């Protein structure tokens, strides 16, 4: 079957303890980097590995790092995104709990590569357990001299970096990178306009890189096995391993580290143990709630990497695979999602603020049986008017599932509406006897 390299979540007991991590080769890669590689060597190695961000947008990590200015005129920052608030995404917390030192090592390597001396690990405030996991690991690493001034003697280097664990403000939008920066600065978590991009003007106006927890935890193994070997794991255009979060109607839900490009069918049946009660699949969301769904007729052909999913009108997102069986009411599913996005919209942009509310209202009408035929097209039109017209991608996150479900499961929505009997058009009739406006009923 597959060789599954456990690069991000190795199966080692108590790996979250620094002594266990170091006795399994932990912190060897930062030592190697500091003793013989230039910052550009590191960036080129990460670029060559083909690593792409695991936070949803799938952007090349090495390329992102190369955008940071080389000069040290200003302080440079790294923000590590552990907000993880999208429905269906629950994989970063596994790293914080089971392998936090690999994340810290990845942060130090990224810091050295970009000349960054301060990093913030941003974790959603309500995730007390994982905030504690991160704080404990950071404390242990400081005590060993692996973070901060101690690095100079521990690794015989002039480079040092500080890491601060920052509790988030408890909203989905805080995970959007510019909103996250406002939140760290103590401001309201409103997304910022781009440009300027964070590499030019980020935290407190200084150059900043934002990376997802899983992205940075993947860096030490890349240096350990080499970019060439890493680039050969999984799909060529989106290589490596991904932490797939399986949820919904599946026998063995959980987080599994698997190579990119694995067939969706294998993820569901071989890894996830199939659908409870042997039921059929009705729909699958492949990468967290913002991603358009996969139709059951497509399941046998879908490979789980970003480029392959594009052929089916979707994306890998955060690799949160949500499975829905044949008894699922997709109209109710979409209503639940629309409610989430409406609730989480920060309200800055009219299309997102109003559009998310309208989508929720239309879907509520459909669920109650009060919707009419034109509501199906109206729903699609509202979603289309949000997409591409907002400051941040929460708008797309709200619109894509709506458009995707309507494209692939239209009949399910049509079966929930009544004919548009009361569709009026206003016609002004100037009769001899009367100049009163009359409403002419048209179909
Ligand atoms: C509404 C919204 C929420 C987001 N939430 C997260 C999140 O919780 N974690 C994350 O890593 N990225 C999240 N992102 C994506 C980030 O903006 C950013 O692309 C990512 O952190 C970059 O890291 P990467 O290049 O390592 O993937 C979110 C984006 C949007 C629009
Ligand atoms: S798209 Fe929505 S969440 Fe993003 S800035 Fe605009 S209103 Fe706020």
Coordinates of C-alpha atoms and ligand atoms in Angstrom, one line a residue:
X1 CA 0.0 0.0 0.0
X2 CA 1.6 3.3 1.1
X3 CA 4.8 4.0 2.9
X4 CA 3.6 6.6 5.4
X5 CA 6.4 8.7 6.6
X6 CA 5.4 10.2 10.0
X7 CA 7.4 13.4 9.6
X8 CA 5.2 15.8 11.5
X9 CA 3.7 13.5 14.1
X10 CA 6.2 10.7 14.6
X11 CA 4.9 7.8 16.7
X12 CA 7.2 8.3 19.7
X13 CA 5.8 8.2 23.2
X14 CA 6.2 11.4 25.3
X15 CA 7.8 13.3 22.4
X16 CA 6.4 16.5 23.8
X17 CA 9.1 16.4 26.5
X18 CA 12.3 18.1 25.4
X19 CA 14.5 15.2 26.6
X20 CA 12.6 12.7 24.6
X21 CA 12.6 15.0 21.6
X22 CA 16.4 15.6 21.8
X23 CA 17.2 11.9 22.3
X24 CA 15.3 11.3 19.0
X25 CA 17.4 13.8 17.0
X26 CA 15.4 16.9 18.1
X27 CA 17.1 20.3 17.7
X28 CA 19.8 18.6 15.5
X29 CA 18.6 20.5 12.4
X30 CA 18.8 24.0 14.0
X31 CA 22.3 23.0 15.2
X32 CA 23.2 22.0 11.6
X33 CA 21.7 25.1 10.1
X34 CA 23.5 27.4 12.6
X35 CA 26.8 25.7 12.2
X36 CA 27.1 25.5 8.4
X37 CA 24.2 27.0 6.3
X38 CA 23.7 30.6 5.3
X39 CA 20.1 32.0 5.6
X40 CA 19.8 31.9 1.8
X41 CA 20.9 28.2 1.8
X42 CA 18.0 27.5 4.1
X43 CA 15.4 29.4 2.1
X44 CA 16.6 27.7 -1.1
X45 CA 16.4 24.3 0.6
X46 CA 12.8 25.0 1.7
X47 CA 11.9 26.3 -1.8
X48 CA 13.4 23.2 -3.4
X49 CA 11.4 20.9 -1.2
X50 CA 8.2 22.2 -2.7
X51 CA 6.6 22.8 0.8
X52 CA 3.4 24.7 0.5
X53 CA 1.6 26.4 3.4
X54 CA -0.7 24.2 5.4
X55 CA -3.0 27.1 6.7
X56 CA -5.3 26.9 3.7
X57 CA -3.9 29.0 0.8
X58 CA -1.2 26.5 -0.1
X59 CA 1.4 29.1 -1.0
X60 CA 5.0 28.2 -1.5
X61 CA 6.7 28.5 1.9
X62 CA 10.3 29.1 0.6
X63 CA 9.0 31.8 -1.8
X64 CA 7.1 33.5 1.0
X65 CA 10.3 33.6 3.1
X66 CA 12.2 35.1 0.2
X67 CA 9.9 38.1 0.2
X68 CA 11.2 39.3 3.6
X69 CA 13.7 42.2 3.3
X70 CA 17.3 41.2 3.9
X71 CA 18.2 44.3 5.8
X72 CA 17.9 44.5 9.5
X73 CA 16.9 48.2 9.7
X74 CA 13.7 47.3 11.5
X75 CA 12.8 44.5 13.8
X76 CA 11.4 41.5 11.8
X77 CA 8.7 39.3 13.2
X78 CA 7.3 35.8 12.7
X79 CA 3.7 35.0 13.6
X80 CA 2.8 31.4 13.9
X81 CA -0.8 30.8 13.1
X82 CA -2.5 28.3 15.5
X83 CA -5.9 29.9 15.5
X84 CA -7.5 26.9 13.9
X85 CA -11.1 27.9 14.1
X86 CA -12.5 26.7 10.8
X87 CA -15.2 24.0 11.2
X88 CA -13.6 20.6 10.2
X89 CA -10.0 21.7 11.0
X90 CA -8.4 20.2 14.1
X91 CA -4.9 19.2 13.2
X92 CA -2.5 22.0 14.5
X93 CA -3.5 21.2 18.1
X94 CA -2.2 17.7 17.6
X95 CA 1.3 19.2 16.9
X96 CA 1.0 21.5 19.9
X97 CA 0.1 18.6 22.1
X98 CA 2.3 15.8 20.8
X99 CA 5.2 17.4 19.1
X100 CA 5.6 21.0 20.1
X101 CA 9.4 21.0 20.1
X102 CA 9.4 20.3 16.4
X103 CA 7.3 23.4 15.9
X104 CA 9.8 25.4 18.0
X105 CA 12.7 24.0 16.0
X106 CA 10.9 24.9 12.8
X107 CA 10.3 28.5 14.2
X108 CA 14.1 28.8 15.0
X109 CA 15.1 27.6 11.5
X110 CA 12.6 30.0 9.9
X111 CA 13.8 32.8 12.1
X112 CA 17.4 32.3 11.1
X113 CA 16.5 32.1 7.4
X114 CA 14.7 35.4 7.5
X115 CA 16.8 37.2 10.1
X116 CA 13.9 37.3 12.6
X117 CA 14.5 37.6 16.3
X118 CA 10.9 37.6 17.7
X119 CA 8.1 35.2 17.2
X120 CA 4.5 34.9 18.4
X121 CA 2.7 31.6 18.6
X122 CA -0.9 32.7 18.2
X123 CA -3.4 30.2 19.6
X124 CA -7.1 30.7 19.9
X125 CA -7.8 31.9 23.4
X126 CA -10.4 29.2 24.2
X127 CA -7.9 26.4 23.5
X128 CA -6.5 26.5 27.1
X129 CA -5.1 23.0 26.8
X130 CA -3.0 23.7 23.7
X131 CA -2.0 27.1 25.0
X132 CA -0.6 25.3 28.0
X133 CA 1.1 22.7 25.9
X134 CA 2.8 25.5 23.9
X135 CA 3.8 27.4 27.0
X136 CA 5.2 24.3 28.7
X137 CA 7.3 23.5 25.6
X138 CA 8.6 27.1 25.2
X139 CA 9.5 27.1 28.9
X140 CA 11.4 23.9 28.6
X141 CA 13.3 25.1 25.5
X142 CA 14.3 28.4 27.3
X143 CA 15.5 26.4 30.3
X144 CA 17.8 24.3 28.0
X145 CA 19.1 27.5 26.3
X146 CA 17.5 26.5 22.9
X147 CA 15.5 29.8 22.7
X148 CA 16.6 33.3 23.6
X149 CA 20.1 34.5 24.6
X150 CA 20.9 31.0 25.8
X151 CA 21.1 29.9 22.1
X152 CA 24.4 31.7 21.7
X153 CA 26.2 29.3 24.1
X154 CA 24.0 26.3 23.4
X155 CA 24.6 26.4 19.7
X156 CA 27.8 28.5 19.5
X157 CA 26.2 31.2 17.4
X158 CA 25.5 35.0 17.4
X159 CA 21.8 34.3 16.4
X160 CA 19.1 34.3 19.0
X161 CA 15.4 34.4 18.9
X162 CA 12.6 34.9 21.5
X163 CA 9.3 33.1 21.3
X164 CA 6.1 34.4 23.0
X165 CA 2.9 32.4 23.3
X166 CA -0.1 34.7 22.6
X167 CA -3.7 33.8 23.3
X168 CA -6.0 34.7 20.5
X169 CA -9.2 36.7 20.7
X170 CA -11.7 33.9 20.0
X171 CA -13.1 34.5 16.6
X172 CA -12.6 32.7 13.3
X173 CA -11.5 35.9 11.5
X174 CA -8.5 36.2 13.9
X175 CA -6.9 33.4 11.9
X176 CA -6.8 35.6 8.8
X177 CA -3.2 36.8 8.7
X178 CA -3.7 40.5 8.8
X179 CA -6.4 40.3 11.4
X180 CA -4.2 38.1 13.5
X181 CA -1.6 40.9 13.4
X182 CA -4.1 43.5 14.6
X183 CA -5.1 41.1 17.3
X184 CA -1.5 40.7 18.5
X185 CA -1.1 44.4 18.5
X186 CA -4.1 44.7 20.8
X187 CA -6.4 46.2 18.2
X188 CA -9.8 44.9 17.1
X189 CA -9.2 41.9 14.8
X190 CA -10.2 43.5 11.6
X191 CA -8.4 42.2 8.4
X192 CA -6.3 44.8 6.8
X193 CA -6.2 45.8 3.1
X194 CA -3.4 44.2 1.1
X195 CA -1.1 45.7 -0.3
X196 CA 1.0 46.5 1.7
X197 CA 1.8 42.9 2.3
X198 CA 3.0 41.7 5.7
X199 CA 6.6 41.1 4.4
X200 CA 6.8 44.9 3.9
X201 CA 4.5 46.2 6.6
X202 CA 3.3 43.8 9.2
X203 CA 3.3 43.8 13.0
X204 CA 3.8 47.4 14.2
X205 CA 4.7 48.4 10.7
X206 CA 7.7 46.0 10.5
X207 CA 8.4 43.1 8.1
X208 CA 6.5 40.1 9.2
X209 CA 6.0 36.5 8.0
X210 CA 2.9 34.5 9.0
X211 CA 3.0 30.7 8.8
X212 CA 0.8 28.0 9.9
X213 CA 1.8 25.6 12.8
X214 CA 1.9 22.5 10.5
X215 CA 4.0 24.4 7.9
X216 CA 6.7 25.2 10.3
X217 CA 6.7 21.8 12.0
X218 CA 7.4 20.3 8.5
X219 CA 10.7 22.3 8.2
X220 CA 13.0 20.2 10.5
X221 CA 12.2 16.9 8.7
X222 CA 12.8 18.7 5.3
X223 CA 16.3 19.6 6.5
X224 CA 16.9 16.1 8.0
X225 CA 16.0 14.1 4.9
X226 CA 16.9 16.8 2.3
X227 CA 14.7 18.8 -0.1
X228 CA 15.1 16.3 -2.8
X229 CA 13.8 13.3 -0.8
X230 CA 10.9 15.5 0.6
X231 CA 9.9 16.7 -2.9
X232 CA 9.4 13.1 -3.9
X233 CA 6.9 12.3 -1.2
X234 CA 3.3 12.4 -2.5
X235 CA 2.1 14.6 -5.3
X236 CA 4.8 16.3 -7.4
X237 CA 3.2 19.7 -7.4
X238 CA 2.2 19.6 -3.8
X239 CA 4.6 17.3 -2.1
X240 CA 5.1 16.0 1.5
X241 CA 2.7 14.8 4.1
X242 CA -0.5 16.4 5.3
X243 CA -2.4 16.0 8.6
X244 CA -5.8 15.0 7.4
X245 CA -8.6 15.5 9.9
X246 CA -11.4 13.1 9.3
X247 CA -14.8 13.9 10.7
X248 CA -18.5 13.5 10.1
X249 CA -20.0 10.1 9.1
X250 CA -16.9 8.0 9.2
X251 CA -16.1 5.0 11.3
X252 CA -12.6 6.1 12.5
X253 CA -12.6 9.9 12.8
X254 CA -9.3 11.5 13.8
X255 CA -6.1 13.1 12.5
X256 CA -3.9 11.0 10.2
X257 CA -0.6 12.0 8.6
X258 CA -0.7 10.8 5.0
X259 CA 1.2 11.6 1.8
X260 CA -0.4 14.3 -0.4
X261 CA -2.0 12.8 -3.6
X262 CA -3.5 9.9 -1.7
X263 CA -6.8 8.8 -3.3
X264 CA -9.9 10.2 -1.5
X265 CA -11.5 6.7 -1.6
X266 CA -8.5 5.3 0.3
X267 CA -8.7 8.1 2.9
X268 CA -12.3 7.3 3.6
X269 CA -12.3 3.5 3.3
X270 CA -8.8 2.3 4.1
X271 CA -7.8 4.9 6.7
X272 CA -11.2 6.1 8.0
X273 CA -12.8 2.6 8.0
X274 CA -15.8 3.6 5.7
X275 CA -19.2 5.0 6.5
X276 CA -21.1 3.8 9.6
X277 CA -23.8 1.3 8.8
X278 CA -22.3 0.7 5.4
X279 CA -24.3 3.7 4.1
X280 CA -23.5 5.5 0.8
X281 CA -21.7 8.8 0.7
X282 CA -23.8 11.9 -0.2
X283 CA -21.1 14.6 -0.2
X284 CA -17.6 15.3 1.1
X285 CA -16.0 18.6 2.0
X286 CA -12.3 17.9 1.4
X287 CA -10.5 20.7 3.2
X288 CA -12.4 22.5 6.0
X289 CA -15.8 24.2 5.7
X290 CA -14.7 26.9 3.2
X291 CA -13.9 24.4 0.5
X292 CA -16.5 23.4 -2.2
X293 CA -17.8 19.8 -1.9
X294 CA -17.0 16.6 -3.8
X295 CA -19.9 14.7 -5.4
X296 CA -20.1 10.9 -4.7
X297 CA -19.7 10.2 -8.5
X298 CA -16.3 12.0 -8.2
X299 CA -15.0 10.1 -5.1
X300 CA -13.1 7.4 -7.1
X301 CA -11.2 9.9 -9.2
X302 CA -10.2 12.5 -6.6
X303 CA -6.6 12.6 -5.3
X304 CA -6.0 14.6 -2.2
X305 CA -3.6 17.4 -3.2
X306 CA -4.3 20.9 -4.2
X307 CA -3.7 20.6 -7.9
X308 CA -5.8 17.4 -8.3
X309 CA -8.7 18.9 -6.3
X310 CA -8.8 21.9 -8.5
X311 CA -9.9 19.6 -11.4
X312 CA -13.0 19.0 -9.3
X313 CA -13.7 22.6 -8.4
X314 CA -12.2 22.4 -4.9
X315 CA -9.0 22.8 -3.0
X316 CA -7.1 21.1 -0.2
X317 CA -7.6 24.0 2.3
X318 CA -6.7 22.6 5.7
X319 CA -7.2 19.0 4.7
X320 CA -10.2 18.7 7.1
X321 CA -12.2 16.0 5.4
X322 CA -15.9 16.1 6.4
X323 CA -17.9 13.1 5.3
X324 CA -21.8 13.2 4.9
X325 CA -23.8 10.0 4.4
X326 CA -26.8 9.4 2.2
X327 CA -29.3 10.5 4.9
X328 CA -27.7 14.0 5.3
X329 CA -29.9 17.0 4.6
X330 CA -27.5 19.2 2.5
X331 CA -29.8 22.2 2.8
X332 CA -29.5 22.1 6.6
X333 CA -25.7 21.6 6.3
X334 CA -25.4 24.7 4.1
X335 CA -27.7 26.6 6.5
X336 CA -25.4 25.7 9.4
X337 CA -22.4 26.8 7.5
X338 CA -24.1 30.1 6.4
X339 CA -25.0 30.8 10.0
X340 CA -21.3 30.3 11.0
X341 CA -20.0 32.7 8.3
X342 CA -22.7 35.3 9.0
X343 CA -21.9 35.1 12.7
X344 CA -18.1 35.3 12.1
X345 CA -18.1 38.1 9.5
X346 CA -16.3 41.1 11.0
X347 CA -18.7 43.4 9.2
X348 CA -16.1 45.7 7.5
X349 CA -17.2 44.9 3.9
X350 CA -20.8 45.2 2.8
X351 CA -20.9 42.1 0.5
X352 CA -19.7 39.9 3.3
X353 CA -21.6 41.5 6.1
X354 CA -25.0 41.7 4.3
X355 CA -24.5 38.8 1.8
X356 CA -23.7 36.2 4.5
X357 CA -26.9 37.3 6.3
X358 CA -29.0 37.1 3.1
X359 CA -27.6 33.6 2.3
X360 CA -28.6 32.5 5.8
X361 CA -32.1 33.9 5.4
X362 CA -32.7 32.2 2.1
X363 CA -31.4 28.9 3.4
X364 CA -33.7 29.3 6.5
X365 CA -36.6 29.8 4.1
X366 CA -35.6 26.6 2.2
X367 CA -35.4 24.6 5.4
X368 CA -38.8 25.9 6.6
X369 CA -40.4 25.2 3.3
X370 CA -41.1 28.9 2.6
X371 CA -38.7 29.4 -0.3
X372 CA -39.7 29.8 -3.9
X373 CA -38.1 28.7 -7.2
X374 CA -36.2 32.0 -7.7
X375 CA -34.5 31.6 -4.3
X376 CA -32.2 29.0 -5.8
X377 CA -30.8 31.4 -8.3
X378 CA -30.9 34.3 -5.8
X379 CA -28.8 32.3 -3.4
X380 CA -26.2 31.6 -6.1
X381 CA -26.2 35.2 -7.2
X382 CA -25.7 36.5 -3.6
X383 CA -22.7 34.1 -3.2
X384 CA -21.3 35.3 -6.6
X385 CA -21.5 38.9 -5.5
X386 CA -19.6 38.2 -2.3
X387 CA -16.7 36.4 -4.0
X388 CA -13.9 38.6 -5.1
X389 CA -15.5 41.8 -3.6
X390 CA -14.2 41.7 0.0
X391 CA -11.1 42.7 2.0
X392 CA -10.3 39.2 3.2
X393 CA -11.0 35.6 2.1
X394 CA -13.6 35.0 4.7
X395 CA -16.0 36.2 2.0
X396 CA -14.8 33.5 -0.4
X397 CA -15.0 31.0 2.4
X398 CA -18.6 31.8 2.8
X399 CA -19.4 31.9 -0.9
X400 CA -17.5 28.8 -2.2
X401 CA -19.5 26.1 -0.3
X402 CA -22.8 27.7 -1.3
X403 CA -21.8 27.9 -5.0
X404 CA -20.3 24.4 -4.9
X405 CA -23.3 22.8 -3.3
X406 CA -25.7 24.5 -5.7
X407 CA -23.6 23.4 -8.7
X408 CA -23.3 19.8 -7.7
X409 CA -26.5 19.2 -5.8
X410 CA -28.9 21.6 -7.4
X411 CA -31.8 19.2 -7.5
X412 CA -31.7 18.8 -3.7
X413 CA -32.2 22.5 -3.3
X414 CA -34.8 22.7 -6.0
X415 CA -36.8 20.0 -4.3
X416 CA -37.2 22.3 -1.2
X417 CA -38.8 25.3 -3.0
X418 CA -42.3 26.1 -4.1
X419 CA -43.1 27.5 -7.6
X420 CA -42.7 31.3 -7.7
X421 CA -46.4 31.9 -8.0
X422 CA -46.3 35.3 -6.3
X423 CA -43.6 36.7 -8.7
X424 CA -45.0 40.1 -9.6
X425 CA -43.9 42.6 -12.1
X426 CA -45.2 46.1 -11.9
X427 CA -47.1 47.3 -15.0
X428 CA -48.6 50.7 -15.2
X429 CA -51.9 50.6 -17.1
X430 CA -53.4 53.9 -18.1
X431 CA -57.1 53.1 -18.8
X432 CA -59.7 55.5 -20.0
X433 CA -61.8 55.2 -16.8
X434 CA -58.9 54.9 -14.4
X435 CA -55.3 56.1 -14.1
X436 CA -54.7 53.9 -11.1
X437 CA -51.6 51.7 -11.2
X438 CA -52.6 48.1 -11.6
X439 CA -50.5 45.0 -10.7
X440 CA -50.6 42.5 -13.4
X441 CA -49.8 39.0 -12.2
X442 CA -47.2 37.4 -14.4
X443 CA -45.5 34.0 -14.0
Ligands
LIG1 C1 -11.1 33.8 7.8 C2 -9.8 33.2 7.7 C3 -9.3 32.4 8.7 C4 -8.1 31.8 8.7 N1 -7.7 31.0 9.7 C5 -6.5 30.4 9.7 C6 -6.0 29.7 10.8 O1 -6.7 29.4 11.8 N2 -4.8 29.1 10.7 C7 -3.9 29.3 9.6 O2 -2.8 28.9 9.6 N3 -4.3 30.1 8.6 C8 -5.6 30.6 8.6 N4 -6.0 31.4 7.5 C9 -5.0 31.6 6.4 C10 -4.0 32.7 6.8 O3 -4.5 34.0 6.4 C11 -2.6 32.6 6.2 O4 -2.8 32.3 4.8 C12 -1.8 31.4 6.8 O5 -1.7 31.5 8.1 C13 -0.4 31.4 6.1 O6 0.4 30.4 6.6 P1 0.9 29.3 5.6 O7 1.5 30.0 4.4 O8 1.9 28.5 6.4 O9 -0.3 28.4 5.2 C14 -7.2 32.0 7.6 C15 -7.7 32.8 6.5 C16 -8.9 33.4 6.5 C17 -9.4 34.2 5.4
LIG2 S1 -14.6 39.7 4.0 FE1 -16.0 39.6 5.8 S2 -14.6 39.0 7.5 FE2 -13.3 39.7 5.8 S3 -12.9 41.9 6.2 FE3 -14.7 41.8 4.9 S4 -16.5 41.7 6.3 FE4 -14.6 41.2 7.5

